[in-house]
Amino acid sequence: MDKEMGGAEPAQFFEVFFGLRDGLSNERESLKRYLSDVKEIFVDGSEAEQRLQKENPLIYEYYDLKVPENEGDLAFGTSITYPGKIGKEYFMTKGHFHRILDTAEVYYCTRGRGYVMMENPEKEWDCRELVFGKVVYVPRRFAHRSINVGDEPLVTFFCFRADAGHDYETIEAHGFLKVIMEKDGKPKIIDNPNWK
Amino acid sequence: MDKEMGGAEPAQFFEVFFGLRDGLSNERESLKRYLSDVKEIFVDGSEAEQRLQKENPLIYEYYDLKVPENEGDLAFGTSITYPGKIGKEYFMTKGHFHRILDTAEVYYCTRGRGYVMMENPEKEWDCRELVFGKVVYVPRRFAHRSINVGDEPLVTFFCFRADAGHDYETIEAHGFLKVIMEKDGKPKIIDNPNWK
């Protein structure tokens, strides 16, 4: 092309590349969550502690591209949740509400197999499968968490209103209503025994 | 899973599958734009007419999943622009502004090679390359059009605020400032000779 392609300028012209297979960008730094960062999210705290004696696995990573937080802008990126379990519980993200609760989010799965667990402040919940090619719509008001039940990375492309914000504290305080555990070699949704 | 996964309910729980290779859904009907529907977008009207004497190729197709038009919801889907040319001009989409001009859009390319051409009402413009794995951010206030300069379908996943709306009329009235033509076997950006 005979025209200069300028540098990235968030919320103005702006582009980024993600590997379609691994979901990773070689231009941006991901945010990495190791077991030591998120051990409290797993039901079996002693299993998490025992694992940490031996190793500190990377549970998930994702991108925050710092799009200005305007209602007319969009935040997006990839999220990669790695395969594995703590006891019988699959690796997963912390999960969060949006601070502007009335904003939705879209997850487009480009690799792997897992679920999006969702719940709203009225304690309604749902759980939808992610497989490559599948888009799951997270409705307004629903907290959401990705859970990898497969044996390869669960890679999703996400998009939400750039001003939506993240409320991690509410979920940290009481946990999700439901968790997914392996039973007889298959994922099963059960009540969260640690729910407060 | 031991839980019923209910039917699609837009802007509530809602999921859809797109083939990662062809970008097509087998659950939803795409909107198809044949040459006869969009012949006016090409610079060389007589080439378009001559082609229509022989055949009426599918130029592009995309999905409108009818997400309710709320500012907290998100419209998304795939867009597939097919390879081909009318004279020296590559197959492309009509292109549009958002009715709520101050809303951005995200394009994630999962196959093919092309460009997003963008311009705002102040006649600023830019053009960014789409290749698989690349995300192009269309800033607020910028009309946008996809152009396929490769020899396979250009498949993108798009997302924007569900209430943004489409203004096709402004572009229909004066065209884009710049067009992309093949020159010496390569794409080249030139002034639109038909610009009004």
mmCIF file of C-alpha atoms in Angstrom:
data_model
loop_
_atom_site.group_PDB
_atom_site.id
_atom_site.type_symbol
_atom_site.label_atom_id
_atom_site.label_comp_id
_atom_site.label_asym_id
_atom_site.label_seq_id
_atom_site.Cartn_x
_atom_site.Cartn_y
_atom_site.Cartn_z
ATOM 1 C CA MET A 1 0.000 0.000 0.000
ATOM 2 C CA ASP A 2 1.223 3.482 -0.770
ATOM 3 C CA LYS A 3 0.009 4.993 2.502
ATOM 4 C CA GLU A 4 1.750 5.077 5.862
ATOM 5 C CA MET A 5 -0.031 2.991 8.471
ATOM 6 C CA GLY A 6 0.472 5.002 11.671
ATOM 7 C CA GLY A 7 1.093 3.695 15.197
ATOM 8 C CA ALA A 8 -1.582 2.541 17.608
ATOM 9 C CA GLU A 9 -3.635 5.313 19.137
ATOM 10 C CA PRO A 10 -6.294 3.821 21.436
ATOM 11 C CA ALA A 11 -9.864 4.797 20.596
ATOM 12 C CA GLN A 12 -8.521 6.469 17.560
ATOM 13 C CA PHE A 13 -7.053 4.238 14.873
ATOM 14 C CA PHE A 14 -5.842 1.188 16.601
ATOM 15 C CA GLU A 15 -5.064 -2.365 15.658
ATOM 16 C CA VAL A 16 -3.676 -5.415 17.379
ATOM 17 C CA PHE A 17 -2.847 -8.960 16.357
ATOM 18 C CA PHE A 18 -3.754 -12.102 18.283
ATOM 19 C CA GLY A 19 -2.536 -15.556 17.331
ATOM 20 C CA LEU A 20 -5.649 -17.469 16.288
ATOM 21 C CA ARG A 21 -4.293 -20.665 17.787
ATOM 22 C CA ASP A 22 -2.816 -19.533 21.125
ATOM 23 C CA GLY A 23 -4.779 -16.282 21.458
ATOM 24 C CA LEU A 24 -1.623 -14.380 22.395
ATOM 25 C CA SER A 25 -0.416 -11.025 21.136
ATOM 26 C CA ASN A 26 3.253 -10.474 20.460
ATOM 27 C CA GLU A 27 2.753 -6.694 20.655
ATOM 28 C CA ARG A 28 1.005 -6.291 23.995
ATOM 29 C CA GLU A 29 1.618 -7.601 27.496
ATOM 30 C CA SER A 30 -1.053 -9.891 28.896
ATOM 31 C CA LEU A 31 -2.245 -9.859 32.497
ATOM 32 C CA LYS A 32 -1.309 -13.217 34.013
ATOM 33 C CA ARG A 33 -3.118 -14.894 36.908
ATOM 34 C CA TYR A 34 -1.164 -17.668 38.570
ATOM 35 C CA LEU A 35 -2.609 -20.032 41.152
ATOM 36 C CA SER A 36 -1.035 -17.948 43.916
ATOM 37 C CA ASP A 37 -3.043 -14.934 42.672
ATOM 38 C CA VAL A 38 -6.399 -16.693 42.559
ATOM 39 C CA LYS A 39 -6.188 -19.613 44.984
ATOM 40 C CA GLU A 40 -9.266 -18.335 46.881
ATOM 41 C CA ILE A 41 -11.561 -18.916 43.900
ATOM 42 C CA PHE A 42 -11.272 -22.699 44.167
ATOM 43 C CA VAL A 43 -13.606 -24.598 46.455
ATOM 44 C CA ASP A 44 -10.926 -26.845 47.922
ATOM 45 C CA GLY A 45 -8.477 -24.467 49.586
ATOM 46 C CA SER A 46 -6.255 -27.246 50.934
ATOM 47 C CA GLU A 47 -5.858 -28.739 47.443
ATOM 48 C CA ALA A 48 -4.819 -25.301 46.209
ATOM 49 C CA GLU A 49 -2.261 -24.951 49.029
ATOM 50 C CA GLN A 50 -0.838 -28.425 48.413
ATOM 51 C CA ARG A 51 -0.432 -27.640 44.725
ATOM 52 C CA LEU A 52 1.350 -24.392 45.554
ATOM 53 C CA GLN A 53 3.910 -26.325 47.599
ATOM 54 C CA LYS A 54 4.929 -28.014 44.356
ATOM 55 C CA GLU A 55 4.257 -25.467 41.617
ATOM 56 C CA ASN A 56 2.457 -22.251 40.743
ATOM 57 C CA PRO A 57 0.641 -22.905 37.446
ATOM 58 C CA LEU A 58 -0.597 -20.149 35.157
ATOM 59 C CA ILE A 59 -4.404 -20.401 35.400
ATOM 60 C CA TYR A 60 -5.349 -17.755 32.841
ATOM 61 C CA GLU A 61 -4.188 -14.645 31.058
ATOM 62 C CA TYR A 62 -6.008 -11.864 29.218
ATOM 63 C CA TYR A 63 -5.490 -8.470 27.667
ATOM 64 C CA ASP A 64 -6.489 -5.027 28.821
ATOM 65 C CA LEU A 65 -5.706 -2.788 25.860
ATOM 66 C CA LYS A 66 -6.501 0.420 27.775
ATOM 67 C CA VAL A 67 -9.182 1.704 25.460
ATOM 68 C CA PRO A 68 -10.402 4.983 26.990
ATOM 69 C CA GLU A 69 -13.407 4.329 29.189
ATOM 70 C CA ASN A 70 -16.091 6.088 27.157
ATOM 71 C CA GLU A 71 -19.606 4.819 26.588
ATOM 72 C CA GLY A 72 -19.116 5.073 22.842
ATOM 73 C CA ASP A 73 -15.895 3.030 22.863
ATOM 74 C CA LEU A 74 -15.395 -0.718 23.127
ATOM 75 C CA ALA A 75 -12.945 -2.731 25.186
ATOM 76 C CA PHE A 76 -11.867 -6.011 23.660
ATOM 77 C CA GLY A 77 -9.157 -8.624 23.750
ATOM 78 C CA THR A 78 -8.536 -12.293 24.176
ATOM 79 C CA SER A 79 -8.718 -14.423 27.297
ATOM 80 C CA ILE A 80 -6.857 -17.729 27.576
ATOM 81 C CA THR A 81 -7.824 -20.130 30.352
ATOM 82 C CA TYR A 82 -5.448 -23.070 30.582
ATOM 83 C CA PRO A 83 -6.452 -26.725 31.029
ATOM 84 C CA GLY A 84 -6.095 -28.233 34.486
ATOM 85 C CA LYS A 85 -7.859 -28.818 37.774
ATOM 86 C CA ILE A 86 -7.460 -28.036 41.454
ATOM 87 C CA GLY A 87 -8.769 -31.218 42.977
ATOM 88 C CA LYS A 88 -11.905 -31.914 40.956
ATOM 89 C CA GLU A 89 -12.482 -28.279 40.012
ATOM 90 C CA TYR A 90 -11.481 -27.032 36.576
ATOM 91 C CA PHE A 91 -9.208 -24.056 35.997
ATOM 92 C CA MET A 92 -11.264 -20.883 35.590
ATOM 93 C CA THR A 93 -11.168 -17.096 35.724
ATOM 94 C CA LYS A 94 -12.063 -15.069 38.816
ATOM 95 C CA GLY A 95 -15.200 -13.717 37.229
ATOM 96 C CA HIS A 96 -16.741 -10.309 37.773
ATOM 97 C CA PHE A 97 -19.744 -8.058 37.418
ATOM 98 C CA HIS A 98 -19.502 -4.895 35.378
ATOM 99 C CA ARG A 99 -19.518 -1.722 37.489
ATOM 100 C CA ILE A 100 -22.107 -0.381 35.088
ATOM 101 C CA LEU A 101 -24.258 -3.412 35.700
ATOM 102 C CA ASP A 102 -26.538 -2.757 32.746
ATOM 103 C CA THR A 103 -23.894 -3.599 30.132
ATOM 104 C CA ALA A 104 -23.572 -6.857 28.224
ATOM 105 C CA GLU A 105 -20.495 -8.725 26.988
ATOM 106 C CA VAL A 106 -19.805 -10.981 24.025
ATOM 107 C CA TYR A 107 -17.500 -14.045 24.104
ATOM 108 C CA TYR A 108 -16.413 -15.622 20.850
ATOM 109 C CA CYS A 109 -14.593 -18.910 21.338
ATOM 110 C CA THR A 110 -11.789 -19.606 18.881
ATOM 111 C CA ARG A 111 -10.283 -22.694 20.551
ATOM 112 C CA GLY A 112 -10.955 -25.250 23.243
ATOM 113 C CA ARG A 113 -13.978 -26.316 25.238
ATOM 114 C CA GLY A 114 -15.491 -24.855 28.361
ATOM 115 C CA TYR A 115 -18.333 -22.872 29.854
ATOM 116 C CA VAL A 116 -19.331 -19.345 30.737
ATOM 117 C CA MET A 117 -20.937 -19.345 34.196
ATOM 118 C CA MET A 118 -23.240 -16.371 34.763
ATOM 119 C CA GLU A 119 -25.324 -15.025 37.617
ATOM 120 C CA ASN A 120 -27.101 -11.761 38.405
ATOM 121 C CA PRO A 121 -27.672 -9.951 41.720
ATOM 122 C CA GLU A 122 -31.143 -11.534 41.918
ATOM 123 C CA LYS A 123 -29.411 -14.946 42.041
ATOM 124 C CA GLU A 124 -30.626 -16.056 38.643
ATOM 125 C CA TRP A 125 -27.929 -17.990 36.855
ATOM 126 C CA ASP A 126 -27.127 -19.830 33.664
ATOM 127 C CA CYS A 127 -24.170 -21.642 32.175
ATOM 128 C CA ARG A 128 -23.429 -21.855 28.437
ATOM 129 C CA GLU A 129 -20.989 -24.001 26.566
ATOM 130 C CA LEU A 130 -18.030 -22.516 24.709
ATOM 131 C CA VAL A 131 -16.601 -24.458 21.800
ATOM 132 C CA PHE A 132 -14.672 -23.054 18.870
ATOM 133 C CA GLY A 133 -16.926 -20.950 16.663
ATOM 134 C CA LYS A 134 -19.512 -20.422 19.412
ATOM 135 C CA VAL A 135 -20.494 -16.951 20.605
ATOM 136 C CA VAL A 136 -22.044 -16.653 24.056
ATOM 137 C CA TYR A 137 -23.930 -13.486 24.890
ATOM 138 C CA VAL A 138 -23.557 -12.426 28.525
ATOM 139 C CA PRO A 139 -26.692 -10.401 29.240
ATOM 140 C CA ARG A 140 -26.656 -7.111 31.109
ATOM 141 C CA ARG A 141 -26.458 -7.486 34.905
ATOM 142 C CA PHE A 142 -24.784 -10.906 34.765
ATOM 143 C CA ALA A 143 -21.429 -11.664 36.376
ATOM 144 C CA HIS A 144 -19.419 -14.037 34.207
ATOM 145 C CA ARG A 145 -16.557 -16.495 34.533
ATOM 146 C CA SER A 146 -14.867 -18.766 31.971
ATOM 147 C CA ILE A 147 -14.189 -22.389 32.898
ATOM 148 C CA ASN A 148 -11.961 -24.711 30.848
ATOM 149 C CA VAL A 149 -13.231 -28.318 30.934
ATOM 150 C CA GLY A 150 -11.106 -29.502 27.995
ATOM 151 C CA ASP A 151 -7.495 -30.484 27.601
ATOM 152 C CA GLU A 152 -6.241 -27.567 25.541
ATOM 153 C CA PRO A 153 -6.322 -23.793 26.146
ATOM 154 C CA LEU A 154 -9.778 -22.214 26.107
ATOM 155 C CA VAL A 155 -9.335 -19.120 23.930
ATOM 156 C CA THR A 156 -12.026 -16.471 23.647
ATOM 157 C CA PHE A 157 -12.292 -13.046 22.048
ATOM 158 C CA PHE A 158 -14.332 -10.703 24.232
ATOM 159 C CA CYS A 159 -15.915 -7.291 23.689
ATOM 160 C CA PHE A 160 -17.809 -4.936 26.013
ATOM 161 C CA ARG A 161 -18.579 -1.241 26.396
ATOM 162 C CA ALA A 162 -15.323 0.455 27.355
ATOM 163 C CA ASP A 163 -16.821 2.291 30.322
ATOM 164 C CA ALA A 164 -18.438 -0.829 31.829
ATOM 165 C CA GLY A 165 -15.686 -1.344 34.408
ATOM 166 C CA HIS A 166 -14.992 -4.395 36.569
ATOM 167 C CA ASP A 167 -16.437 -5.258 39.961
ATOM 168 C CA TYR A 168 -14.427 -8.226 41.249
ATOM 169 C CA GLU A 169 -15.230 -7.565 44.910
ATOM 170 C CA THR A 170 -18.835 -8.786 44.910
ATOM 171 C CA ILE A 171 -17.858 -12.208 43.598
ATOM 172 C CA GLU A 172 -14.802 -12.327 45.881
ATOM 173 C CA ALA A 173 -17.083 -11.741 48.865
ATOM 174 C CA HIS A 174 -19.588 -14.538 48.252
ATOM 175 C CA GLY A 175 -18.387 -16.661 45.332
ATOM 176 C CA PHE A 176 -20.508 -17.884 42.424
ATOM 177 C CA LEU A 177 -23.707 -19.778 43.269
ATOM 178 C CA LYS A 178 -22.667 -22.734 41.146
ATOM 179 C CA VAL A 179 -19.334 -24.352 40.406
ATOM 180 C CA ILE A 180 -18.294 -26.984 37.871
ATOM 181 C CA MET A 181 -16.561 -30.117 39.118
ATOM 182 C CA GLU A 182 -15.392 -33.222 37.348
ATOM 183 C CA LYS A 183 -17.537 -36.248 38.212
ATOM 184 C CA ASP A 184 -17.089 -39.638 36.531
ATOM 185 C CA GLY A 185 -14.768 -37.938 34.033
ATOM 186 C CA LYS A 186 -17.378 -35.345 33.004
ATOM 187 C CA PRO A 187 -18.140 -31.739 34.024
ATOM 188 C CA LYS A 188 -21.062 -31.390 36.421
ATOM 189 C CA ILE A 189 -22.657 -28.193 37.767
ATOM 190 C CA ILE A 190 -23.113 -28.275 41.545
ATOM 191 C CA ASP A 191 -24.030 -25.811 44.278
ATOM 192 C CA ASN A 192 -20.985 -23.970 45.566
ATOM 193 C CA PRO A 193 -20.448 -25.421 49.054
ATOM 194 C CA ASN A 194 -18.458 -22.307 50.065
ATOM 195 C CA TRP A 195 -21.121 -19.843 48.966
ATOM 196 C CA LYS A 196 -21.614 -17.049 51.553
ATOM 197 C CA MET B 1 -24.090 -31.320 31.689
ATOM 198 C CA ASP B 2 -27.035 -31.984 33.931
ATOM 199 C CA LYS B 3 -28.730 -28.683 33.238
ATOM 200 C CA GLU B 4 -31.095 -27.772 30.418
ATOM 201 C CA MET B 5 -29.618 -25.182 28.079
ATOM 202 C CA GLY B 6 -32.630 -23.109 27.026
ATOM 203 C CA GLY B 7 -33.345 -21.638 23.595
ATOM 204 C CA ALA B 8 -31.946 -18.383 22.290
ATOM 205 C CA GLU B 9 -33.500 -15.306 23.810
ATOM 206 C CA PRO B 10 -31.781 -12.220 22.386
ATOM 207 C CA ALA B 11 -30.237 -9.884 24.927
ATOM 208 C CA GLN B 12 -30.999 -12.470 27.532
ATOM 209 C CA PHE B 13 -29.117 -15.754 27.300
ATOM 210 C CA PHE B 14 -28.226 -16.181 23.725
ATOM 211 C CA GLU B 15 -25.669 -18.127 21.778
ATOM 212 C CA VAL B 16 -24.828 -18.700 18.151
ATOM 213 C CA PHE B 17 -22.278 -20.716 16.231
ATOM 214 C CA PHE B 18 -20.203 -19.476 13.301
ATOM 215 C CA GLY B 19 -17.974 -21.721 11.242
ATOM 216 C CA LEU B 20 -14.446 -20.502 11.920
ATOM 217 C CA ARG B 21 -13.415 -21.230 8.361
ATOM 218 C CA ASP B 22 -16.351 -19.957 6.287
ATOM 219 C CA GLY B 23 -17.799 -17.595 8.923
ATOM 220 C CA LEU B 24 -21.315 -18.919 8.291
ATOM 221 C CA SER B 25 -23.960 -19.906 10.816
ATOM 222 C CA ASN B 26 -26.146 -22.929 10.159
ATOM 223 C CA GLU B 27 -28.725 -21.617 12.652
ATOM 224 C CA ARG B 28 -29.350 -18.104 11.385
ATOM 225 C CA GLU B 29 -30.087 -16.608 8.002
ATOM 226 C CA SER B 30 -27.482 -14.214 6.636
ATOM 227 C CA LEU B 31 -28.234 -11.036 4.740
ATOM 228 C CA LYS B 32 -26.839 -11.452 1.229
ATOM 229 C CA ARG B 33 -25.740 -8.654 -1.054
ATOM 230 C CA TYR B 34 -25.411 -9.601 -4.704
ATOM 231 C CA LEU B 35 -23.889 -7.383 -7.360
ATOM 232 C CA SER B 36 -27.390 -6.336 -8.463
ATOM 233 C CA ASP B 37 -28.015 -5.013 -4.930
ATOM 234 C CA VAL B 38 -24.812 -2.991 -4.663
ATOM 235 C CA LYS B 39 -23.728 -2.223 -8.234
ATOM 236 C CA GLU B 40 -23.719 1.528 -7.479
ATOM 237 C CA ILE B 41 -20.850 1.211 -5.001
ATOM 238 C CA PHE B 42 -18.321 0.367 -7.689
ATOM 239 C CA VAL B 43 -16.528 3.142 -9.522
ATOM 240 C CA ASP B 44 -16.917 1.623 -12.971
ATOM 241 C CA GLY B 45 -20.685 1.381 -13.513
ATOM 242 C CA SER B 46 -20.368 -0.001 -17.040
ATOM 243 C CA GLU B 47 -18.135 -2.845 -15.838
ATOM 244 C CA ALA B 48 -20.763 -3.664 -13.221
ATOM 245 C CA GLU B 49 -23.514 -3.685 -15.847
ATOM 246 C CA GLN B 50 -21.510 -5.848 -18.211
ATOM 247 C CA ARG B 51 -20.877 -8.343 -15.445
ATOM 248 C CA LEU B 52 -24.567 -8.444 -14.612
ATOM 249 C CA GLN B 53 -25.345 -9.433 -18.182
ATOM 250 C CA LYS B 54 -23.405 -12.636 -17.516
ATOM 251 C CA GLU B 55 -23.844 -13.342 -13.809
ATOM 252 C CA ASN B 56 -24.886 -11.865 -10.476
ATOM 253 C CA PRO B 57 -22.120 -12.787 -8.007
ATOM 254 C CA LEU B 58 -22.584 -12.738 -4.248
ATOM 255 C CA ILE B 59 -20.403 -9.822 -3.099
ATOM 256 C CA TYR B 60 -20.827 -10.201 0.657
ATOM 257 C CA GLU B 61 -23.079 -11.533 3.387
ATOM 258 C CA TYR B 62 -23.404 -10.776 7.092
ATOM 259 C CA TYR B 63 -25.601 -11.424 10.091
ATOM 260 C CA ASP B 64 -28.039 -9.204 11.912
ATOM 261 C CA LEU B 65 -28.969 -11.213 15.003
ATOM 262 C CA LYS B 66 -31.658 -8.734 16.093
ATOM 263 C CA VAL B 67 -30.213 -7.945 19.479
ATOM 264 C CA PRO B 68 -32.550 -5.359 21.032
ATOM 265 C CA GLU B 69 -31.280 -1.858 20.334
ATOM 266 C CA ASN B 70 -30.293 -0.820 23.854
ATOM 267 C CA GLU B 71 -27.214 1.149 24.786
ATOM 268 C CA GLY B 72 -26.194 -1.587 27.238
ATOM 269 C CA ASP B 73 -26.453 -4.369 24.657
ATOM 270 C CA LEU B 74 -24.073 -5.358 21.898
ATOM 271 C CA ALA B 75 -24.748 -6.288 18.295
ATOM 272 C CA PHE B 76 -22.322 -8.763 16.802
ATOM 273 C CA GLY B 77 -21.930 -11.259 14.016
ATOM 274 C CA THR B 78 -19.732 -12.220 11.132
ATOM 275 C CA SER B 79 -19.280 -10.551 7.779
ATOM 276 C CA ILE B 80 -17.956 -12.438 4.756
ATOM 277 C CA THR B 81 -16.744 -10.474 1.747
ATOM 278 C CA TYR B 82 -15.968 -12.702 -1.213
ATOM 279 C CA PRO B 83 -12.909 -12.466 -3.455
ATOM 280 C CA GLY B 84 -13.342 -10.849 -6.823
ATOM 281 C CA LYS B 85 -13.212 -7.565 -8.697
ATOM 282 C CA ILE B 86 -15.436 -5.327 -10.796
ATOM 283 C CA GLY B 87 -12.965 -4.084 -13.357
ATOM 284 C CA LYS B 88 -9.937 -3.186 -11.228
ATOM 285 C CA GLU B 89 -11.931 -2.586 -8.029
ATOM 286 C CA TYR B 90 -12.070 -5.274 -5.358
ATOM 287 C CA PHE B 91 -15.300 -6.687 -3.962
ATOM 288 C CA MET B 92 -16.341 -4.736 -0.856
ATOM 289 C CA THR B 93 -19.237 -3.923 1.438
ATOM 290 C CA LYS B 94 -21.456 -0.853 1.026
ATOM 291 C CA GLY B 95 -20.085 0.717 4.183
ATOM 292 C CA HIS B 96 -21.966 2.945 6.591
ATOM 293 C CA PHE B 97 -21.840 5.420 9.430
ATOM 294 C CA HIS B 98 -23.514 4.621 12.721
ATOM 295 C CA ARG B 99 -26.679 6.663 13.354
ATOM 296 C CA ILE B 100 -25.290 7.309 16.809
ATOM 297 C CA LEU B 101 -22.122 8.660 15.286
ATOM 298 C CA ASP B 102 -20.202 8.584 18.564
ATOM 299 C CA THR B 103 -20.006 4.775 18.725
ATOM 300 C CA ALA B 104 -17.035 2.618 17.782
ATOM 301 C CA GLU B 105 -16.871 -0.841 16.210
ATOM 302 C CA VAL B 106 -14.421 -3.723 16.461
ATOM 303 C CA TYR B 107 -13.463 -6.011 13.554
ATOM 304 C CA TYR B 108 -11.635 -9.256 14.270
ATOM 305 C CA CYS B 109 -10.410 -10.988 11.130
ATOM 306 C CA THR B 110 -10.480 -14.780 11.215
ATOM 307 C CA ARG B 111 -9.668 -15.464 7.566
ATOM 308 C CA GLY B 112 -8.478 -13.803 4.403
ATOM 309 C CA ARG B 113 -6.823 -10.531 3.570
ATOM 310 C CA GLY B 114 -8.273 -7.097 3.048
ATOM 311 C CA TYR B 115 -8.744 -3.622 4.413
ATOM 312 C CA VAL B 116 -11.138 -1.557 6.478
ATOM 313 C CA MET B 117 -11.598 1.833 4.812
ATOM 314 C CA MET B 118 -12.737 4.539 7.238
ATOM 315 C CA GLU B 119 -13.709 8.194 7.001
ATOM 316 C CA ASN B 120 -15.438 10.698 9.273
ATOM 317 C CA PRO B 121 -17.736 13.641 8.465
ATOM 318 C CA GLU B 122 -14.723 15.956 8.682
ATOM 319 C CA LYS B 123 -13.208 14.035 5.732
ATOM 320 C CA GLU B 124 -10.413 12.520 7.747
ATOM 321 C CA TRP B 125 -9.779 8.970 6.626
ATOM 322 C CA ASP B 126 -7.627 5.953 7.251
ATOM 323 C CA CYS B 127 -7.344 2.437 5.934
ATOM 324 C CA ARG B 128 -6.130 -0.541 7.982
ATOM 325 C CA GLU B 129 -5.164 -3.996 6.912
ATOM 326 C CA LEU B 130 -7.160 -7.060 7.946
ATOM 327 C CA VAL B 131 -5.381 -10.387 8.060
ATOM 328 C CA PHE B 132 -6.331 -13.403 10.143
ATOM 329 C CA GLY B 133 -5.805 -12.695 13.816
ATOM 330 C CA LYS B 134 -5.832 -8.917 13.350
ATOM 331 C CA VAL B 135 -8.312 -6.678 15.171
ATOM 332 C CA VAL B 136 -9.019 -3.265 13.682
ATOM 333 C CA TYR B 137 -10.652 -0.657 15.886
ATOM 334 C CA VAL B 138 -13.052 1.613 14.019
ATOM 335 C CA PRO B 139 -13.101 4.829 16.051
ATOM 336 C CA ARG B 140 -16.270 6.689 16.918
ATOM 337 C CA ARG B 141 -17.598 8.882 14.072
ATOM 338 C CA PHE B 142 -15.928 6.830 11.320
ATOM 339 C CA ALA B 143 -17.845 5.220 8.473
ATOM 340 C CA HIS B 144 -16.349 1.841 7.598
ATOM 341 C CA ARG B 145 -16.250 -0.567 4.701
ATOM 342 C CA SER B 146 -14.514 -3.961 4.290
ATOM 343 C CA ILE B 147 -12.569 -4.637 1.098
ATOM 344 C CA ASN B 148 -11.294 -8.070 0.094
ATOM 345 C CA VAL B 149 -7.962 -7.868 -1.757
ATOM 346 C CA GLY B 150 -7.108 -11.561 -1.388
ATOM 347 C CA ASP B 151 -8.215 -14.689 -3.177
ATOM 348 C CA GLU B 152 -10.271 -16.308 -0.425
ATOM 349 C CA PRO B 153 -13.237 -15.051 1.608
ATOM 350 C CA LEU B 154 -12.483 -12.185 3.993
ATOM 351 C CA VAL B 155 -14.162 -13.260 7.246
ATOM 352 C CA THR B 156 -14.524 -10.875 10.173
ATOM 353 C CA PHE B 157 -16.278 -10.982 13.519
ATOM 354 C CA PHE B 158 -17.736 -7.568 14.362
ATOM 355 C CA CYS B 159 -19.164 -6.029 17.516
ATOM 356 C CA PHE B 160 -20.768 -2.635 18.235
ATOM 357 C CA ARG B 161 -23.227 -1.039 20.633
ATOM 358 C CA ALA B 162 -26.649 -2.463 19.826
ATOM 359 C CA ASP B 163 -28.332 0.934 19.615
ATOM 360 C CA ALA B 164 -25.708 2.417 17.248
ATOM 361 C CA GLY B 165 -27.840 1.935 14.138
ATOM 362 C CA HIS B 166 -26.822 2.163 10.493
ATOM 363 C CA ASP B 167 -26.715 5.212 8.266
ATOM 364 C CA TYR B 168 -26.135 3.904 4.729
ATOM 365 C CA GLU B 169 -27.618 6.982 3.037
ATOM 366 C CA THR B 170 -24.731 9.386 3.660
ATOM 367 C CA ILE B 171 -22.241 7.091 1.954
ATOM 368 C CA GLU B 172 -24.719 6.276 -0.824
ATOM 369 C CA ALA B 173 -25.043 10.002 -1.523
ATOM 370 C CA HIS B 174 -21.369 10.853 -1.936
ATOM 371 C CA GLY B 175 -19.325 7.642 -1.828
ATOM 372 C CA PHE B 176 -16.101 7.083 0.130
ATOM 373 C CA LEU B 177 -13.289 9.585 -0.396
ATOM 374 C CA LYS B 178 -10.852 6.836 -1.293
ATOM 375 C CA VAL B 179 -11.212 3.543 -3.124
ATOM 376 C CA ILE B 180 -8.844 0.609 -3.541
ATOM 377 C CA MET B 181 -7.978 -0.545 -7.048
ATOM 378 C CA GLU B 182 -5.639 -3.198 -8.320
ATOM 379 C CA LYS B 183 -2.569 -1.720 -9.966
ATOM 380 C CA ASP B 184 0.345 -3.849 -11.206
ATOM 381 C CA GLY B 185 -1.212 -6.787 -9.374
ATOM 382 C CA LYS B 186 -1.301 -4.985 -6.022
ATOM 383 C CA PRO B 187 -3.934 -2.997 -4.119
ATOM 384 C CA LYS B 188 -3.514 0.770 -4.315
ATOM 385 C CA ILE B 189 -5.513 3.498 -2.559
ATOM 386 C CA ILE B 190 -6.656 6.235 -4.916
ATOM 387 C CA ASP B 191 -9.047 9.194 -4.795
ATOM 388 C CA ASN B 192 -12.586 8.169 -5.649
ATOM 389 C CA PRO B 193 -13.154 9.683 -9.128
ATOM 390 C CA ASN B 194 -16.950 9.523 -8.554
ATOM 391 C CA TRP B 195 -16.890 11.329 -5.199
ATOM 392 C CA LYS B 196 -19.680 13.910 -4.933
#
